[in-house]
mmCIF file of C-alpha atoms and ligand atoms in Angstrom:
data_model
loop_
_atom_site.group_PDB
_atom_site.id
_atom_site.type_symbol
_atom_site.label_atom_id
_atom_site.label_comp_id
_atom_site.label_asym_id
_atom_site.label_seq_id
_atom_site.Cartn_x
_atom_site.Cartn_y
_atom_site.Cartn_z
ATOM 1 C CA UNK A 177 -3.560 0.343 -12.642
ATOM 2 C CA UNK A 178 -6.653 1.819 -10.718
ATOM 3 C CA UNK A 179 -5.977 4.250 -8.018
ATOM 4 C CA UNK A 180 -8.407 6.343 -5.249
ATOM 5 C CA UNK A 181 -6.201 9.710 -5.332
ATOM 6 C CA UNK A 182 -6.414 11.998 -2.151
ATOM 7 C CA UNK A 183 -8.092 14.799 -2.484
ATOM 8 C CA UNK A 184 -10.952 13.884 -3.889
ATOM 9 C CA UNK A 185 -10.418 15.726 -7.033
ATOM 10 C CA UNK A 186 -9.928 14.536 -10.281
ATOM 11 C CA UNK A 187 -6.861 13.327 -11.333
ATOM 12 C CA UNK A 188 -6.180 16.097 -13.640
ATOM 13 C CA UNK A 189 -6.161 18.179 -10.763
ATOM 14 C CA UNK A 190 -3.201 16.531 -9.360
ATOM 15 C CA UNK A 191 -0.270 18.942 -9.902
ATOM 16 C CA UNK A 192 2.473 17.499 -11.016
ATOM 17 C CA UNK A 193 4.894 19.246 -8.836
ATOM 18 C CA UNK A 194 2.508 17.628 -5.137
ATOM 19 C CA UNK A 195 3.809 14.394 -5.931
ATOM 20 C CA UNK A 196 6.273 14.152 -2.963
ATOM 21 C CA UNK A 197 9.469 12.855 -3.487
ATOM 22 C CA UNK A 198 9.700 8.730 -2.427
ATOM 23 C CA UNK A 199 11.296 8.978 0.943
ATOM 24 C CA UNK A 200 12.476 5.665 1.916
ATOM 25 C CA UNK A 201 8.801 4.516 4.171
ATOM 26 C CA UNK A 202 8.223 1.319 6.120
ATOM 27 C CA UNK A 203 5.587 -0.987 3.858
ATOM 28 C CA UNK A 204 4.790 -4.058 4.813
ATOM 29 C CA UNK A 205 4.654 -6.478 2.322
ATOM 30 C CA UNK A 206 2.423 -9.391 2.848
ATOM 31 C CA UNK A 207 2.466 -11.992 0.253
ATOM 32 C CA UNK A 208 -0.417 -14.304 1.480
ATOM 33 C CA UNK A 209 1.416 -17.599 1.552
ATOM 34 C CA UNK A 210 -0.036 -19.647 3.321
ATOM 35 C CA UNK A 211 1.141 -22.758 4.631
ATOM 36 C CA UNK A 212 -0.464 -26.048 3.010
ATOM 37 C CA UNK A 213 -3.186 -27.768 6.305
ATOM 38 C CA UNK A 214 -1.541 -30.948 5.783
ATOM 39 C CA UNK A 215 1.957 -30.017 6.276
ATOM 40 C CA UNK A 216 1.125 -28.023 9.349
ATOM 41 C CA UNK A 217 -0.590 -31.150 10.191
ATOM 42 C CA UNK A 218 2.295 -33.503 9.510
ATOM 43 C CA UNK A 219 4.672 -30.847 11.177
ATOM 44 C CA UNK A 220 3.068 -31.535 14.291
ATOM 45 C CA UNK A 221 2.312 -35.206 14.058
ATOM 46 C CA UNK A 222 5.810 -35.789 13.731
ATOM 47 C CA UNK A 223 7.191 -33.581 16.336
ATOM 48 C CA UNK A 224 5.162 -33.425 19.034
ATOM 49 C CA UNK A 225 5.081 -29.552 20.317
ATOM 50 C CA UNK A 226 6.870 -28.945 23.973
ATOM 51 C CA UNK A 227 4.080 -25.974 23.886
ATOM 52 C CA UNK A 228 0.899 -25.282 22.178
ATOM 53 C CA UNK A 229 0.772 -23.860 18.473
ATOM 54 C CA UNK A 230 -2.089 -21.077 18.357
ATOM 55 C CA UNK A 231 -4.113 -20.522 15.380
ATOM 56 C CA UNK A 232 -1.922 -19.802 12.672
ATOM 57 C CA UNK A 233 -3.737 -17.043 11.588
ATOM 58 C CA UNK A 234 -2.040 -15.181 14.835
ATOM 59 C CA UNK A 235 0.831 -15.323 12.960
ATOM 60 C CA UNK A 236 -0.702 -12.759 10.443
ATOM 61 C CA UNK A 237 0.660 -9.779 9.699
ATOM 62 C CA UNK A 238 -2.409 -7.170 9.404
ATOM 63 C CA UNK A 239 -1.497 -6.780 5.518
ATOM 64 C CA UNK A 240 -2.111 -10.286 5.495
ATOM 65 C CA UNK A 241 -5.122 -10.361 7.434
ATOM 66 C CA UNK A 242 -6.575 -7.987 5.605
ATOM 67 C CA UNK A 243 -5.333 -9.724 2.633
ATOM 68 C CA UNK A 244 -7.609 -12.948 3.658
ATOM 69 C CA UNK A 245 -10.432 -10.785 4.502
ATOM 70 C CA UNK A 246 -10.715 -9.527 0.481
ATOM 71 C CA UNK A 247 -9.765 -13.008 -0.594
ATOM 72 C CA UNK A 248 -13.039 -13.910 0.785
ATOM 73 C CA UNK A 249 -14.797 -11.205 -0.849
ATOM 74 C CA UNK A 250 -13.211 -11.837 -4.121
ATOM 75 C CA UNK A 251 -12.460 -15.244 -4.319
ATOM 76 C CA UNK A 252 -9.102 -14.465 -5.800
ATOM 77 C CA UNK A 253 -5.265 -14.728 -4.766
ATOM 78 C CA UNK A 254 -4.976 -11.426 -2.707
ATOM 79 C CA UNK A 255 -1.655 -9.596 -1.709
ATOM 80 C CA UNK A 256 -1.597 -6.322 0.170
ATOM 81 C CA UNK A 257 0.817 -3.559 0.622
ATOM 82 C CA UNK A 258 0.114 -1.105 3.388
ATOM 83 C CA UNK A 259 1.762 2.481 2.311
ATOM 84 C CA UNK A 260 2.097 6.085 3.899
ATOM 85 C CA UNK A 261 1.118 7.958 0.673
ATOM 86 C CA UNK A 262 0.092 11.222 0.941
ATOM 87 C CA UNK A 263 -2.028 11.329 -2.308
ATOM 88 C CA UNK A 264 -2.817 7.517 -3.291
ATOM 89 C CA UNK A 265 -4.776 5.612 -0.698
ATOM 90 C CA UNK A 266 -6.155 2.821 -2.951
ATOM 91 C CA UNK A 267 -4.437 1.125 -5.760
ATOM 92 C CA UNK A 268 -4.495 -2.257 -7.364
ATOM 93 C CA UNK A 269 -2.846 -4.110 -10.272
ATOM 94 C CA UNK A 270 -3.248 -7.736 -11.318
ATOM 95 C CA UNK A 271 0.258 -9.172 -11.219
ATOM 96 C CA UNK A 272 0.909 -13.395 -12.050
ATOM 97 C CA UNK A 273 -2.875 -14.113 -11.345
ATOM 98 C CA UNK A 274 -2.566 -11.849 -8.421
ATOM 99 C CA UNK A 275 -4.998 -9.257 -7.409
ATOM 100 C CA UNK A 276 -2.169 -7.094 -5.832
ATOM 101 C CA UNK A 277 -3.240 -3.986 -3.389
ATOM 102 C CA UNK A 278 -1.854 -0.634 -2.731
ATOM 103 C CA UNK A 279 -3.681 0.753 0.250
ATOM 104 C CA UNK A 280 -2.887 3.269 2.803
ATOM 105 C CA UNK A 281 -2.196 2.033 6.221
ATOM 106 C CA UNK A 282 -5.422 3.395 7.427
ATOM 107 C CA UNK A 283 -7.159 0.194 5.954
ATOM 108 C CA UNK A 284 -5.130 -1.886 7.985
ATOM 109 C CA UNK A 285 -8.251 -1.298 10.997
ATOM 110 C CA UNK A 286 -11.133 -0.704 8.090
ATOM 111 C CA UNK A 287 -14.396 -2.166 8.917
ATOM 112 C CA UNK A 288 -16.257 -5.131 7.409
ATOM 113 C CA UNK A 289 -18.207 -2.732 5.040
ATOM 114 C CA UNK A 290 -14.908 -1.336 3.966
ATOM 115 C CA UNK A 291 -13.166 -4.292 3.147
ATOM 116 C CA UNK A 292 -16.153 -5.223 1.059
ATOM 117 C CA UNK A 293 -15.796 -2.123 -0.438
ATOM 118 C CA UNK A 294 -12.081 -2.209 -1.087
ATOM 119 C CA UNK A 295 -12.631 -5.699 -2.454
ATOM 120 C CA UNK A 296 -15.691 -4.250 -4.925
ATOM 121 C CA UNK A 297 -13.679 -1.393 -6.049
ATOM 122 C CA UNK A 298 -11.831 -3.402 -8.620
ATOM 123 C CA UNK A 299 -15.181 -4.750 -9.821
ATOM 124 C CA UNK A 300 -18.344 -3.076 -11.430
ATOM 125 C CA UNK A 301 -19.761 -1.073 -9.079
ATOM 126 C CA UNK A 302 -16.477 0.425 -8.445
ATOM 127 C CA UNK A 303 -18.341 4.189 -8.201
ATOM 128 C CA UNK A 304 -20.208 2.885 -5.735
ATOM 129 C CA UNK A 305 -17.992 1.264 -3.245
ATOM 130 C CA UNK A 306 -15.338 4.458 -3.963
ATOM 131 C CA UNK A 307 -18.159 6.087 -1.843
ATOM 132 C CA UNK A 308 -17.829 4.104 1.191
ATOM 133 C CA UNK A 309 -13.985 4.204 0.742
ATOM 134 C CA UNK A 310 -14.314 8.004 0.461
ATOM 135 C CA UNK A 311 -16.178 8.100 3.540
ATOM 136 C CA UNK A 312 -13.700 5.915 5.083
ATOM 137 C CA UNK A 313 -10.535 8.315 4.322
ATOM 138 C CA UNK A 314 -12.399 11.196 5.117
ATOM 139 C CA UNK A 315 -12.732 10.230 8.972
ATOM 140 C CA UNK A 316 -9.242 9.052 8.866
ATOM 141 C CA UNK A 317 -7.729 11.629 7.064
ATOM 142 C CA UNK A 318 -5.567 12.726 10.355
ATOM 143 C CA UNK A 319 -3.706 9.752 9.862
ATOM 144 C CA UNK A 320 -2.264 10.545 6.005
ATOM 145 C CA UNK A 321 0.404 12.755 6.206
ATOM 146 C CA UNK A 322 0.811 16.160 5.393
ATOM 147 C CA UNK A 323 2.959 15.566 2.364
ATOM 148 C CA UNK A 324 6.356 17.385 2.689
ATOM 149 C CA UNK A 325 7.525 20.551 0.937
ATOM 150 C CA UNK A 326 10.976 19.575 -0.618
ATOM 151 C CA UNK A 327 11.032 22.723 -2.289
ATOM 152 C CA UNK A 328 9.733 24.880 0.715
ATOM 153 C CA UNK A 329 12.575 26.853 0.778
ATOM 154 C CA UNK A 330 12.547 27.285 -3.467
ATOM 155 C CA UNK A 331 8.774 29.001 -3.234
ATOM 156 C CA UNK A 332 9.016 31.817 -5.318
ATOM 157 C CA UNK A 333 7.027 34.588 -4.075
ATOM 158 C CA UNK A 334 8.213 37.839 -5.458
ATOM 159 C CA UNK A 335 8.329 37.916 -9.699
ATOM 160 C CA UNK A 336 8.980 40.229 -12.540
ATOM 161 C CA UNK A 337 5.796 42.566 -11.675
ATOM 162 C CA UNK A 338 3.765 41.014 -8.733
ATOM 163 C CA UNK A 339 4.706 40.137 -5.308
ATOM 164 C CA UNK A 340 2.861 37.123 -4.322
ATOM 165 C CA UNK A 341 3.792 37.116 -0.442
ATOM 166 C CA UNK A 342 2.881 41.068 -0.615
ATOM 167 C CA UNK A 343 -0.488 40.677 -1.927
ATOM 168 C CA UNK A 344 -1.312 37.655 0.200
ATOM 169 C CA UNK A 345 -0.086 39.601 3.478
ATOM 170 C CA UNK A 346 -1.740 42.436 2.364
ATOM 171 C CA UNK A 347 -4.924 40.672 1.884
ATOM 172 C CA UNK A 348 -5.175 38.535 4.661
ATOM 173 C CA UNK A 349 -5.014 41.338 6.849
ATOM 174 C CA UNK A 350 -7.854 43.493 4.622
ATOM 175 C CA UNK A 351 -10.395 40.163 4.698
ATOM 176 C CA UNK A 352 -9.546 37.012 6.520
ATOM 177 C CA UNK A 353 -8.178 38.978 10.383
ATOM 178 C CA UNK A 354 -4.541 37.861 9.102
ATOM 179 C CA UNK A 355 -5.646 34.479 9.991
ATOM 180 C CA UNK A 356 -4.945 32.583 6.707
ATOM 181 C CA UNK A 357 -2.067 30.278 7.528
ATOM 182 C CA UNK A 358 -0.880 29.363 4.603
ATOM 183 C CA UNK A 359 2.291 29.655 1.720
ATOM 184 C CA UNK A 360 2.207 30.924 -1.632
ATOM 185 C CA UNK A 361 4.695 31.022 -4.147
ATOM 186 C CA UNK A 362 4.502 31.402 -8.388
ATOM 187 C CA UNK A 363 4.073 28.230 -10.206
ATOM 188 C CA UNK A 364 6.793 26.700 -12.405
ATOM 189 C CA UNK A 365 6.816 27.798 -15.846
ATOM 190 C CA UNK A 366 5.925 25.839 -18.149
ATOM 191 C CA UNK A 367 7.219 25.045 -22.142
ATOM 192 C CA UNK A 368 6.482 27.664 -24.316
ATOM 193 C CA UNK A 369 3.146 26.818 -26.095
ATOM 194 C CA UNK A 370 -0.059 27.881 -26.533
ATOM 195 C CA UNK A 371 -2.972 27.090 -23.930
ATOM 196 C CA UNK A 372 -5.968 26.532 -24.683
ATOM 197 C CA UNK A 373 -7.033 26.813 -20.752
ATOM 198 C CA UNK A 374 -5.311 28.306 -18.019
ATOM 199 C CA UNK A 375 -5.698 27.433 -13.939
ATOM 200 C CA UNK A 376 -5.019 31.052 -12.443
ATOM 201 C CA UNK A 377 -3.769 29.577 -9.278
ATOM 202 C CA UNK A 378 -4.510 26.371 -7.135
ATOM 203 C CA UNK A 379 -4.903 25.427 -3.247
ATOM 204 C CA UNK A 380 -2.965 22.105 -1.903
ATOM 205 C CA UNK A 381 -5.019 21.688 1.688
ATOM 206 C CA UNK A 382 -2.853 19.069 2.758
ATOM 207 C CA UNK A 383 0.332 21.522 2.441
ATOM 208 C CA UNK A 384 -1.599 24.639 3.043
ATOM 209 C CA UNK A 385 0.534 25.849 -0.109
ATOM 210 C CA UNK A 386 -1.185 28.515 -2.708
ATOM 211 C CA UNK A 387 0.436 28.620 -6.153
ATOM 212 C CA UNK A 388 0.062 30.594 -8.683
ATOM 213 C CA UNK A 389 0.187 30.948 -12.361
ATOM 214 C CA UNK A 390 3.226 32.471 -13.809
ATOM 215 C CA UNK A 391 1.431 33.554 -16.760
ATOM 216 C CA UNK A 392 -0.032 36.337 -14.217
ATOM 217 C CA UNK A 393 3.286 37.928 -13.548
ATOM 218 C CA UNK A 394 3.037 40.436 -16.366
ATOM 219 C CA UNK A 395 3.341 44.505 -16.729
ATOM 220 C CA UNK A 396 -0.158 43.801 -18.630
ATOM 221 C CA UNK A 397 -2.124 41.863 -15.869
ATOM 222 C CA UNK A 398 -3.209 44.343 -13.472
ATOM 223 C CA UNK A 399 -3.104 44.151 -9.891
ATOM 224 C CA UNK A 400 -6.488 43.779 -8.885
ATOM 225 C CA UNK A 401 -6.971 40.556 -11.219
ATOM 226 C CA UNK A 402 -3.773 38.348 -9.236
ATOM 227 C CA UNK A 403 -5.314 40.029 -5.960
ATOM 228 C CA UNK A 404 -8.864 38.288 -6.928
ATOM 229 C CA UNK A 405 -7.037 34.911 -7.755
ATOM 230 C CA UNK A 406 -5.122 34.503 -4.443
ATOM 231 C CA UNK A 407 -7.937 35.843 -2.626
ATOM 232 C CA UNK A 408 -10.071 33.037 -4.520
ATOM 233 C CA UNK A 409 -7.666 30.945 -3.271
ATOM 234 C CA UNK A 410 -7.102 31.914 0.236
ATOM 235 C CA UNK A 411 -10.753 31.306 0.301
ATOM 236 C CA UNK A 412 -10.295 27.899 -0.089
ATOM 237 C CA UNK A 413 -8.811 27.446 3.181
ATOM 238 C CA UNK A 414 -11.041 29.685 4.977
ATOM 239 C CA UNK A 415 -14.097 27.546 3.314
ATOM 240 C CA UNK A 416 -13.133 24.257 3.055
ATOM 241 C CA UNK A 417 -14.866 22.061 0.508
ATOM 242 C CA UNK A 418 -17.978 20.255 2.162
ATOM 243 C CA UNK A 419 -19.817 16.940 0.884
ATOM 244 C CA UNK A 420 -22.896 17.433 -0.362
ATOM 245 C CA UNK A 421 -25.496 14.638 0.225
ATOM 246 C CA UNK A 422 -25.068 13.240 -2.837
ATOM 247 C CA UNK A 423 -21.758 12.164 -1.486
ATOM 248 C CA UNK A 424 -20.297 14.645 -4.279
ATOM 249 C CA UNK A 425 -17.408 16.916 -2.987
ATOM 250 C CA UNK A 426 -18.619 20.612 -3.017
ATOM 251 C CA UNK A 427 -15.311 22.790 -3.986
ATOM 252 C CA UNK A 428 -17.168 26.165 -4.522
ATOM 253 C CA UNK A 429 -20.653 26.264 -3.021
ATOM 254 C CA UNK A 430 -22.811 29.268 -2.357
ATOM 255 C CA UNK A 431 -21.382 29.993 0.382
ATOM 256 C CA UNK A 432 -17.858 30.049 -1.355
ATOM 257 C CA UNK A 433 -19.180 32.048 -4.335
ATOM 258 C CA UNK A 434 -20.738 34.611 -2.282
ATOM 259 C CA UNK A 435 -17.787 35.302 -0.344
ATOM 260 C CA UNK A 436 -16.037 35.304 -3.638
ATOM 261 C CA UNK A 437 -17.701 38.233 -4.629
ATOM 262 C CA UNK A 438 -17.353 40.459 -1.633
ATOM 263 C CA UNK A 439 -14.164 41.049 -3.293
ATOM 264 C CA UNK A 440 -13.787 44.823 -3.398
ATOM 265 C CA UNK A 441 -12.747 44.731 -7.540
ATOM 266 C CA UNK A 442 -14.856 41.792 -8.531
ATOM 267 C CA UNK A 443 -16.574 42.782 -11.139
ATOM 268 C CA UNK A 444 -13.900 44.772 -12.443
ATOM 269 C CA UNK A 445 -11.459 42.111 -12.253
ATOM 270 C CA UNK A 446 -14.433 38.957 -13.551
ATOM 271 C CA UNK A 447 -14.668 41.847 -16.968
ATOM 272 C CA UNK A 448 -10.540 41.825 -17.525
ATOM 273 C CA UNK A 449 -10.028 38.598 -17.205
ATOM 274 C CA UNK A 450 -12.814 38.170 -19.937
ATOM 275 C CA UNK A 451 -11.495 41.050 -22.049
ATOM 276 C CA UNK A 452 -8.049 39.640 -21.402
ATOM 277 C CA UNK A 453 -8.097 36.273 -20.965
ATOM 278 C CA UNK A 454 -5.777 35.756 -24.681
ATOM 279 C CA UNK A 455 -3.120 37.630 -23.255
ATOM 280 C CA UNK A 456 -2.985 34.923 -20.680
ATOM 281 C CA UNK A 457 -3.497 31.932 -23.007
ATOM 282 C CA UNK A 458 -0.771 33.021 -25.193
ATOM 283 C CA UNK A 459 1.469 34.750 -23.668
ATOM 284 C CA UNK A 460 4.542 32.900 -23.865
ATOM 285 C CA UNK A 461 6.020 31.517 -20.268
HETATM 286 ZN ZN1 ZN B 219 -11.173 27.323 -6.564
#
């Protein structure tokens, strides 16, 4: 299966915990069945209709319409499924000969470019047309929604050693006017193993949520250095990520970096993390 994930970020990216539990949504399912011409044709021949029958394609459900629309594109057997994910808006799997579609409900009033695209994303020039469905979701994105916190009320904010909800009060007052709106809680621990890489922390926009690594709550790490990463974080919100021209989504630009560095200890805290950075790769968690 090929899928368009939302945000725009790698896969990889996706943390495993986002994935919001399956509430029970409304999906349309539209298996494109269509009725053979000559028995609608009989059908009426042999009863003659007390009223007029419109088109049949009035009869359409929009997954179905939309479903014709990339059958014409394609030239293959098309079903669509209109969802309400919050993190896949574009999905497809072949299934008995079928091309079958996962796509956000958004699509449902997507453009003739868009259904092209949607239809040429399970070809070739799939990078290409991802573009156009990029753009798409990107002025639409009001419409996804903001994927809910099941464990809202589990967010872990004071550890062992640091105080997450401390440090991020304390610095959204110092640098962002206290107007950071957003929660922040440790990240789950993981198996005991070795890491070759670590992600100090991570910002979900669509939940406005902050985590960060548990591998930071330790007597060793100082302060300063879990002060940098939510601050790096925090900054995410405050500077959003922009599209560069290229079409290429721009996560920590100039602007981001600069701002970075107006950290009071950044320097300081940059050096430990490099003079440190095996105490946090294999420390066990
Ligand atoms: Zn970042």
């Amino acid at each position: 299966m090929s899928q368009l994930l939302f945000p725009f970020t790698p896969a990889t990216r996706k943390p495993a915990h986002a994935e919001p539990a399956k509430a029970p949504l409304p999906q349309t399912r539209a298996l494109v069945q269509r009725q053979p011409e000559s028995a609608l044709v009989s059908a009426q021949a042999s009863t003659p209709p007390a009223v007029r029958i419109p088109r049949a394609d009035l009869f359409l459900s929009p997954a179905q319409q939309l479903a014709e629309q990339l059958e014409e594109c394609i030239n293959e057997a098309v079903e669509v499924e209109f969802t309400d994910n919050a993190w896949t808006m574009v999905s497809y799997k072949r299934i008995a000969g079928r091309l079958h579609y996962r796509l956000h409900h958004m699509f449902a009033a997507a453009p003739a470019d868009v259904v092209r695209a949607i239809a040429g994303f399970c070809g070739r020039a799939r990078k290409l047309h991802g573009k156009t469905i990029d753009a798409f979701i990107r002025t639409h994105r009001q419409l996804i929604r903001t994927a809910p916190a099941p464990d809202a009320n589990a967010l872990q904010t004071r550890g062992d050693v640091h105080d997450l909800a401390e440090i991020y009060t304390h610095l959204n007052g110092l640098h962002f006017e206290g107007k950071i709106d957003a929660r922040i809680g440790w990240g789950r621990r993981a198996p005991d193993r070795r890491r070759r890489s670590i992600k100090m922390g991570v910002y979900m926009h669509d939940q406005r949520l902050i985590r960060i690594h548990p591998a930071l709550d330790d007597v060793r790490v100082p302060r300063m250095f879990v002060e940098l990463v939510t601050f790096h974080e925090m900054l995410h919100q405050a500077i959003p990520p922009k599209s560069a021209e290229d079409g290429r989504r721009c996560v920590h630009g100039r602007e981001f970096r600069e701002a970075e560095r107006k950290f009071p200890a950044y320097e300081q805290a940059r050096a430990w993390e490099k003079s440190h950075l095996h105490i946090l790769l294999r420390r066990s968690s």
